Tab-separated table of C-alpha atoms and ligand atoms in Angstrom:
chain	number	residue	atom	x	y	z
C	1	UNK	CA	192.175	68.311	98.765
C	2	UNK	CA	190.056	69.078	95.668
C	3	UNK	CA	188.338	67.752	92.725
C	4	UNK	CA	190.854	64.587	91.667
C	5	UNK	CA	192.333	65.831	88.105
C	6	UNK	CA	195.198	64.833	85.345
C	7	UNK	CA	197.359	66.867	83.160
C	8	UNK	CA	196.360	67.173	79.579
C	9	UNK	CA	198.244	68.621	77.313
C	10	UNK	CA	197.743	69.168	73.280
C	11	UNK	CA	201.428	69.914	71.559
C	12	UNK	CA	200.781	71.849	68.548
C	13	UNK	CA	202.958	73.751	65.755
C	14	UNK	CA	201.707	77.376	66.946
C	15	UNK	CA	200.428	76.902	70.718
C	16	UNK	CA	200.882	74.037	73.132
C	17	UNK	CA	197.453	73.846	75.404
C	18	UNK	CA	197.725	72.497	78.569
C	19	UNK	CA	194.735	72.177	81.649
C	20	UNK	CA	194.124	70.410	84.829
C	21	UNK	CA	191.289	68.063	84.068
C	22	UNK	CA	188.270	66.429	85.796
C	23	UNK	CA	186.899	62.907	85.301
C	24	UNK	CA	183.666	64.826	83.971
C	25	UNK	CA	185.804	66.603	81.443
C	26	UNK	CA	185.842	69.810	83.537
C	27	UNK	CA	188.657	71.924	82.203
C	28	UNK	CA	189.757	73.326	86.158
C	29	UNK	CA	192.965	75.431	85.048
C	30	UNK	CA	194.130	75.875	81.853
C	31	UNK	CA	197.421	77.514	80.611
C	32	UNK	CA	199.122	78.259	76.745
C	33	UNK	CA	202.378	78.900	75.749
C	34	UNK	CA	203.496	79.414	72.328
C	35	UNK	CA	205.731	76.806	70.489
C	36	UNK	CA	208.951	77.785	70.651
C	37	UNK	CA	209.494	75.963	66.983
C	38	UNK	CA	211.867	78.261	65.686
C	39	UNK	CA	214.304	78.009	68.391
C	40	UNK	CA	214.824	74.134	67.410
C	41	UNK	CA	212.947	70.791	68.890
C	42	UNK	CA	215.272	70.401	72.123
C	43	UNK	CA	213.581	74.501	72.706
C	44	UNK	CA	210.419	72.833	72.046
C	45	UNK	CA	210.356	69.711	74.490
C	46	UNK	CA	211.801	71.964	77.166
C	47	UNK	CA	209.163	74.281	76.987
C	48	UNK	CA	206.703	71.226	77.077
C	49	UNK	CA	207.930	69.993	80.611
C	50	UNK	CA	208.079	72.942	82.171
C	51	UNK	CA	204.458	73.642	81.749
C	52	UNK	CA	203.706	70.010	82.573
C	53	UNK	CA	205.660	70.283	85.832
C	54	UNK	CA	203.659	73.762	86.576
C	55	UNK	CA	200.969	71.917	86.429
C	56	UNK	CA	201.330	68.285	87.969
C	57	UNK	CA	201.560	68.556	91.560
C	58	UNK	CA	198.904	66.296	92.786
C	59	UNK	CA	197.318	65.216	89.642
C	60	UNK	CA	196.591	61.184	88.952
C	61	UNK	CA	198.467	61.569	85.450
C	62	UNK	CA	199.334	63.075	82.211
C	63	UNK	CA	198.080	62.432	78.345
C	64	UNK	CA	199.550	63.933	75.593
C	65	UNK	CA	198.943	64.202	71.931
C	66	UNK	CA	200.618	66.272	69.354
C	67	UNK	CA	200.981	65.935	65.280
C	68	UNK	CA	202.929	63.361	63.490
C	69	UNK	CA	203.762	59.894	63.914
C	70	UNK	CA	203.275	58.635	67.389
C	71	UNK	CA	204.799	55.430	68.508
C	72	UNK	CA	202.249	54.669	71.577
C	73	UNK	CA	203.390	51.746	72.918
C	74	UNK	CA	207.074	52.657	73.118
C	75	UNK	CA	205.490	55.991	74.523
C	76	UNK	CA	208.148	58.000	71.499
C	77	UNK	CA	207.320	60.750	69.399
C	78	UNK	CA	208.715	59.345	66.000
C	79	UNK	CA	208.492	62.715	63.977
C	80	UNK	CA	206.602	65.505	63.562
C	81	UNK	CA	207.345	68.205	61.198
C	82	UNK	CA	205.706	71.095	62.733
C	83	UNK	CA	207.929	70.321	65.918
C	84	UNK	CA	211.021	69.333	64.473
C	85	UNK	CA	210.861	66.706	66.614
C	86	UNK	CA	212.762	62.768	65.507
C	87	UNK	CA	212.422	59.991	68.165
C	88	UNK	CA	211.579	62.354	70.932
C	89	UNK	CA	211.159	59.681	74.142
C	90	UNK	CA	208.412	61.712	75.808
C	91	UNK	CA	206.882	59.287	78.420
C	92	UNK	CA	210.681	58.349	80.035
C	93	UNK	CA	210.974	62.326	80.200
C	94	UNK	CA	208.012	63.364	81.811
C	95	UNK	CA	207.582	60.731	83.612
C	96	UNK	CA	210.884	61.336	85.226
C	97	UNK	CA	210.182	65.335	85.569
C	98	UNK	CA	207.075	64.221	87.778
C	99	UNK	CA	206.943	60.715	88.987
C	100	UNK	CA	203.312	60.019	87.388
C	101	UNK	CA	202.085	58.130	84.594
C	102	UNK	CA	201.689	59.517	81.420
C	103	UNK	CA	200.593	58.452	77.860
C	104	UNK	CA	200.862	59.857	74.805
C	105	UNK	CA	198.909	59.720	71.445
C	106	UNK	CA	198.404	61.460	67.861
C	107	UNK	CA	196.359	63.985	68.280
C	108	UNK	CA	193.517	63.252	65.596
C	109	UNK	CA	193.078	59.768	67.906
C	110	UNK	CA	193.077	61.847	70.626
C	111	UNK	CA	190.040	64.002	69.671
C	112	UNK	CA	188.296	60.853	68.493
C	113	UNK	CA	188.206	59.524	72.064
C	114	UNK	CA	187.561	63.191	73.557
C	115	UNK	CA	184.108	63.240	71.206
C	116	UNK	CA	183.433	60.059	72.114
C	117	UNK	CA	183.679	60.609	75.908
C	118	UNK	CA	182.734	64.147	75.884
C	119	UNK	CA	180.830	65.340	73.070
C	120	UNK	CA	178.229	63.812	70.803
C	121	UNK	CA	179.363	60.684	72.433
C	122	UNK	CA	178.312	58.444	69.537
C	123	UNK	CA	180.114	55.064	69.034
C	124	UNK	CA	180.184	55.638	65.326
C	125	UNK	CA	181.538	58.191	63.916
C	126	UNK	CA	184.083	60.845	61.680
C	127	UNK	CA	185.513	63.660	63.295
C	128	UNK	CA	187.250	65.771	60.845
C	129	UNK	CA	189.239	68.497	62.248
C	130	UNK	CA	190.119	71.407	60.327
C	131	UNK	CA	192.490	73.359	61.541
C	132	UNK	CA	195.824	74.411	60.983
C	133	UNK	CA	195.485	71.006	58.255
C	134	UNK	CA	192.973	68.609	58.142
C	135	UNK	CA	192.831	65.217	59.922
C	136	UNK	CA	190.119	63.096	60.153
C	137	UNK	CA	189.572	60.673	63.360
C	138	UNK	CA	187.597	57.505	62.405
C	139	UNK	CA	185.699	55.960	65.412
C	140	UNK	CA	184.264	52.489	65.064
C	141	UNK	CA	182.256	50.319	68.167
C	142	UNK	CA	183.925	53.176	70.287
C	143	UNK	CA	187.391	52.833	69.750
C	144	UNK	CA	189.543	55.040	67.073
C	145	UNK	CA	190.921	53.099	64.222
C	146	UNK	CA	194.745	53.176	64.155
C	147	UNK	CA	195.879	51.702	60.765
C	148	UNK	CA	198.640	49.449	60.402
C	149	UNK	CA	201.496	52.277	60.510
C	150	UNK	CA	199.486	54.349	62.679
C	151	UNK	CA	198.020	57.124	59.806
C	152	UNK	CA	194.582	56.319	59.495
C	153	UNK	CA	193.015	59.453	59.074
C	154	UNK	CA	195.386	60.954	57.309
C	155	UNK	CA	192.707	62.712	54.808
C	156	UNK	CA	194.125	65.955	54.518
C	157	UNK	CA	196.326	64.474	52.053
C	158	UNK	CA	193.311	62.704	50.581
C	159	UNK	CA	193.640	64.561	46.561
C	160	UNK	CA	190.319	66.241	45.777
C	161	UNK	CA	190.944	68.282	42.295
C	162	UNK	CA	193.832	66.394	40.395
C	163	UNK	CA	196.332	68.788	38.914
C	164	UNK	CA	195.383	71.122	41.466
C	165	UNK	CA	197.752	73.163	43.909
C	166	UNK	CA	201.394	71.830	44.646
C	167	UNK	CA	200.950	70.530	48.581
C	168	UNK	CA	204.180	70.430	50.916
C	169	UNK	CA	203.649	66.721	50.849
C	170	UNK	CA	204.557	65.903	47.270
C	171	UNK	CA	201.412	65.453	45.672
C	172	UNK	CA	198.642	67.551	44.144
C	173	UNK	CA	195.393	69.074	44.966
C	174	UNK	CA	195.486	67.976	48.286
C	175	UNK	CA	192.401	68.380	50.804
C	176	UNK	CA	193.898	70.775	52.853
C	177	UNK	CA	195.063	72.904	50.331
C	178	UNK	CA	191.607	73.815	50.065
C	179	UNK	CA	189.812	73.363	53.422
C	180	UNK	CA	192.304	73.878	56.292
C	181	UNK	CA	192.275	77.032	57.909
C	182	UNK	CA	195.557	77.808	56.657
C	183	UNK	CA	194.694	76.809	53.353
C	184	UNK	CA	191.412	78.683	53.086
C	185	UNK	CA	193.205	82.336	54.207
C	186	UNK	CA	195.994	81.939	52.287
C	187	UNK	CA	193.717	81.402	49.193
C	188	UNK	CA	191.472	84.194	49.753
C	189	UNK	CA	194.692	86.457	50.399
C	190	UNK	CA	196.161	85.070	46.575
C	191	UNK	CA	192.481	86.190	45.441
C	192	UNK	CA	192.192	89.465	46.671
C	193	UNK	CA	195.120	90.456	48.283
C	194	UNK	CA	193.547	91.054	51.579
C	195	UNK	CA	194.317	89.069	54.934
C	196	UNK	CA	191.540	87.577	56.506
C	197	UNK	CA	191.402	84.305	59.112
C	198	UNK	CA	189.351	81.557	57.344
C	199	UNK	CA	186.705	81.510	60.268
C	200	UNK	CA	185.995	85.322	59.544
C	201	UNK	CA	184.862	84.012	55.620
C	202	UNK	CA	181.816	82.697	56.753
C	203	UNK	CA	180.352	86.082	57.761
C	204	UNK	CA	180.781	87.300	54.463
C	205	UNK	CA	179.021	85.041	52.019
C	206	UNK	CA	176.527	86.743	51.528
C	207	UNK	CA	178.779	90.273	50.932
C	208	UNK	CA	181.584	89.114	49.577
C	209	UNK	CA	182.172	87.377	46.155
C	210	UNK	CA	185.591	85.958	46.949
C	211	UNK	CA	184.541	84.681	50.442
C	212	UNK	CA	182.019	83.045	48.577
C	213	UNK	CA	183.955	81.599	46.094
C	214	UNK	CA	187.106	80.291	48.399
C	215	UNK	CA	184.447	78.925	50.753
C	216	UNK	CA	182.204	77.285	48.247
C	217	UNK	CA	185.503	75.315	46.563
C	218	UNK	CA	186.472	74.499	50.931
C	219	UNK	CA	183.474	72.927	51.064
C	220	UNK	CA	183.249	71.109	47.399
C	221	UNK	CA	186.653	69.803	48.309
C	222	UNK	CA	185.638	68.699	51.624
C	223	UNK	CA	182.540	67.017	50.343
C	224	UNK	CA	184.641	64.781	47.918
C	225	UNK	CA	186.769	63.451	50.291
C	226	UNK	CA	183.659	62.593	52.225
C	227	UNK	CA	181.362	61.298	49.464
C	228	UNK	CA	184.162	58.612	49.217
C	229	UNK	CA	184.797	58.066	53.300
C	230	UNK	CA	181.039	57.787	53.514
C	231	UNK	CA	181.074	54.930	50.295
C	232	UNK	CA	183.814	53.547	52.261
C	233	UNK	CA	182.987	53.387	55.646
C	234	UNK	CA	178.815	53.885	55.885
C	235	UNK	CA	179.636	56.276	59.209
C	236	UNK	CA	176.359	56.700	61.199
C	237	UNK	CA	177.688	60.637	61.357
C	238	UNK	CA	180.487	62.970	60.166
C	239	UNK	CA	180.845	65.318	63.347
C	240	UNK	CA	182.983	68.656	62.260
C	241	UNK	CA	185.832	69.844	65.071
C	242	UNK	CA	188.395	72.119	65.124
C	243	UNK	CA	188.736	75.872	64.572
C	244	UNK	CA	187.103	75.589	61.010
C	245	UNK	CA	183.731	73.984	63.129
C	246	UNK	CA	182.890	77.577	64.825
C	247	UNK	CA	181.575	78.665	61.273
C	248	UNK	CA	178.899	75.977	62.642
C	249	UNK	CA	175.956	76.168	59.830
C	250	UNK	CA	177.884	78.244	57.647
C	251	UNK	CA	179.898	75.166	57.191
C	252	UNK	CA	177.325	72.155	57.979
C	253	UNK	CA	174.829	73.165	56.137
C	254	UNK	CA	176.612	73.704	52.380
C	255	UNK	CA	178.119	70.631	53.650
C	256	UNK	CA	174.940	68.464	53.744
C	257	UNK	CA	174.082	70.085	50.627
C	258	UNK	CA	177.007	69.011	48.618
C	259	UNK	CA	177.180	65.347	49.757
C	260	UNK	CA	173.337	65.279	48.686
C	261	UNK	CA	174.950	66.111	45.244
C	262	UNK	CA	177.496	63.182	45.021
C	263	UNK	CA	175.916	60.705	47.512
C	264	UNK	CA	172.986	60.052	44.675
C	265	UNK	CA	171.521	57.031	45.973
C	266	UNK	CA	172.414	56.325	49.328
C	267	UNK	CA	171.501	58.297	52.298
C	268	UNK	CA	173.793	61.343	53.432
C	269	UNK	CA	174.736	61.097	57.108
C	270	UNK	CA	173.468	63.238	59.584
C	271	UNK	CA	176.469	65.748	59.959
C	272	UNK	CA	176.939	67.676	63.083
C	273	UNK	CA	179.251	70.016	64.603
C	274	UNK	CA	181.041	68.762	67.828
C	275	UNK	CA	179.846	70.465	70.877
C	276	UNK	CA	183.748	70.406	72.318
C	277	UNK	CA	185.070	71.293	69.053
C	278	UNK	CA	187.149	73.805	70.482
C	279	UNK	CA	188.907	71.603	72.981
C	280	UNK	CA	189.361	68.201	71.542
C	281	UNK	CA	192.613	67.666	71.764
C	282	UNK	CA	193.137	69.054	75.637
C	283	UNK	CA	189.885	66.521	76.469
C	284	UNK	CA	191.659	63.853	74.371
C	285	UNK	CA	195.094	64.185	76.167
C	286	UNK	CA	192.686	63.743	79.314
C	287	UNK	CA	191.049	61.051	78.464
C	288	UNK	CA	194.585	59.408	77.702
C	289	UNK	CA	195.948	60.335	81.321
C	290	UNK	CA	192.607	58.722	82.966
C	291	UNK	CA	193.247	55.555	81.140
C	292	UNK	CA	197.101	55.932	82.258
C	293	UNK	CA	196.027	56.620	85.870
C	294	UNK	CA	193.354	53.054	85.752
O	301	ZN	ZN1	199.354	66.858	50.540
């Protein structure tokens, strides 16, 4: 007897997140393990159900997301490099490990409908999540756009300064080169030789000459790929998530400042950090399982 709750569960390439939910979003009992990525996918998914199943006993349902390409109806994780995971037919295999619905989604979608339920709860919207990388969910009358293969949002491979850096992906002077969290330590450490975590830069602007620098060109690059989202899509706000977002006005406010520079004569939109920008993708996973569970 308790508090109904479902199983949420965010699959990423470092840590998978998983929590009993509430309806109101409460996070009741949360747990982490690290990806076991090394060890090969099949090391991966069985790491995955056995936290689900540590978790599931009486819960309504479980949502997933994770990275990648996400085939949602057929409830199959197509591929995802950070997992090694090909055609991985995760709803059959949990669902079979407990007995309960369960639904599965990429994880930028996922956040979209966590800020949506959770956070700003706008109908309207951005949310850019910087991270590891940097994905963008676009929300529009409430519901997250999809695309047509499933990788709308895919901005972090959006190029910003062509001829830049080579990215993993193929292609140059990609956004996340330059404003992921992996992206923005590894550049400062190339600068200066000194290892520092991207959030920590912030606190140092003022000090520091190569903070400044690696965190002025994060936020120039960011800016571009929003001047031309913004041109494209007129969002009624750009809401930031994600580790990167606990710089909070460190970030926003440069931000705002730089899309005043490109966006000349329209208006820039109000920006915002996302109040659950820490837990997106564990609210988004629940949001998925409430839907699964009617
Ligand atoms: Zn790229």
């Amino acid at each position: 007897v308790g508090e109904p709750f479902v199983v949420g569960v965010d699959v990423g390439g470092t840590t998978i997140k998983a929590a009993r939910v509430s309806a109101a979003g409460s996070i009741l009992d949360q747990r982490a393990i690290p990806t076991p990525a090394a060890e090969g996918p099949d090391a991966v998914v069985h790491a995955l159900r056995s936290l689900i199943t540590s978790l599931a006993p009486g819960a309504l349902a479980v949502g997933v997301v994770m990275p990648g390409v996400v085939d949602v109806a057929a409830g199959v994780a197509r591929y995802a490099t950070n997992l090694g995971w090909q055609d991985v037919p995760l709803v059959r295999l949990i669902g079979d490990d407990t007995g309960l619905s369960v639904a599965i989604d990429h994880d930028a979608r996922g956040a979209g409908l966590a800020e949506r339920g959770y956070g700003l709860r706008l109908d309207d919207f951005l949310l850019v999540i910087m991270g590891t990388g940097v994905s963008c969910a676009i929300v529009r009358e409430g519901r997250p756009v999809c695309g047509a293969l499933g990788l709308a949002g895919e901005i972090g491979h959006a190029p910003v300064f062509p001829g830049g850096e080579p990215c993993a992906c193929g292609q140059r002077g990609c956004l996340e080169l330059y404003a992921s969290a992996a992206g923005i330590a590894r550049r400062y450490g190339v600068l200066t030789g000194r290892a520092l975590p991207a959030a920590d830069l912030g606190a140092r602007l003022a000090t520091d000459t190569a903070a400044a620098q690696i965190w002025g060109e994060a936020v120039e690059a960011l800016a571009l790929a929003l001047t031309t989202s913004t041109l494209l899509l007129d969002p009624a706000a750009i809401v930031l998530g994600g580790g990167l977002a606990g710089a909070g006005d460190m970030l926003r406010d440069p931000l705002v400042t730089a899309l005043g520079e490109h966006l000349l004569w329209r208006p820039v939109p109000r920006v915002e950090v996302s109040p659950i920008a820490d837990r997106l993708g564990l609210l988004g996973a629940a949001q998925l399982a409430w839907a699964a569970a009617g």
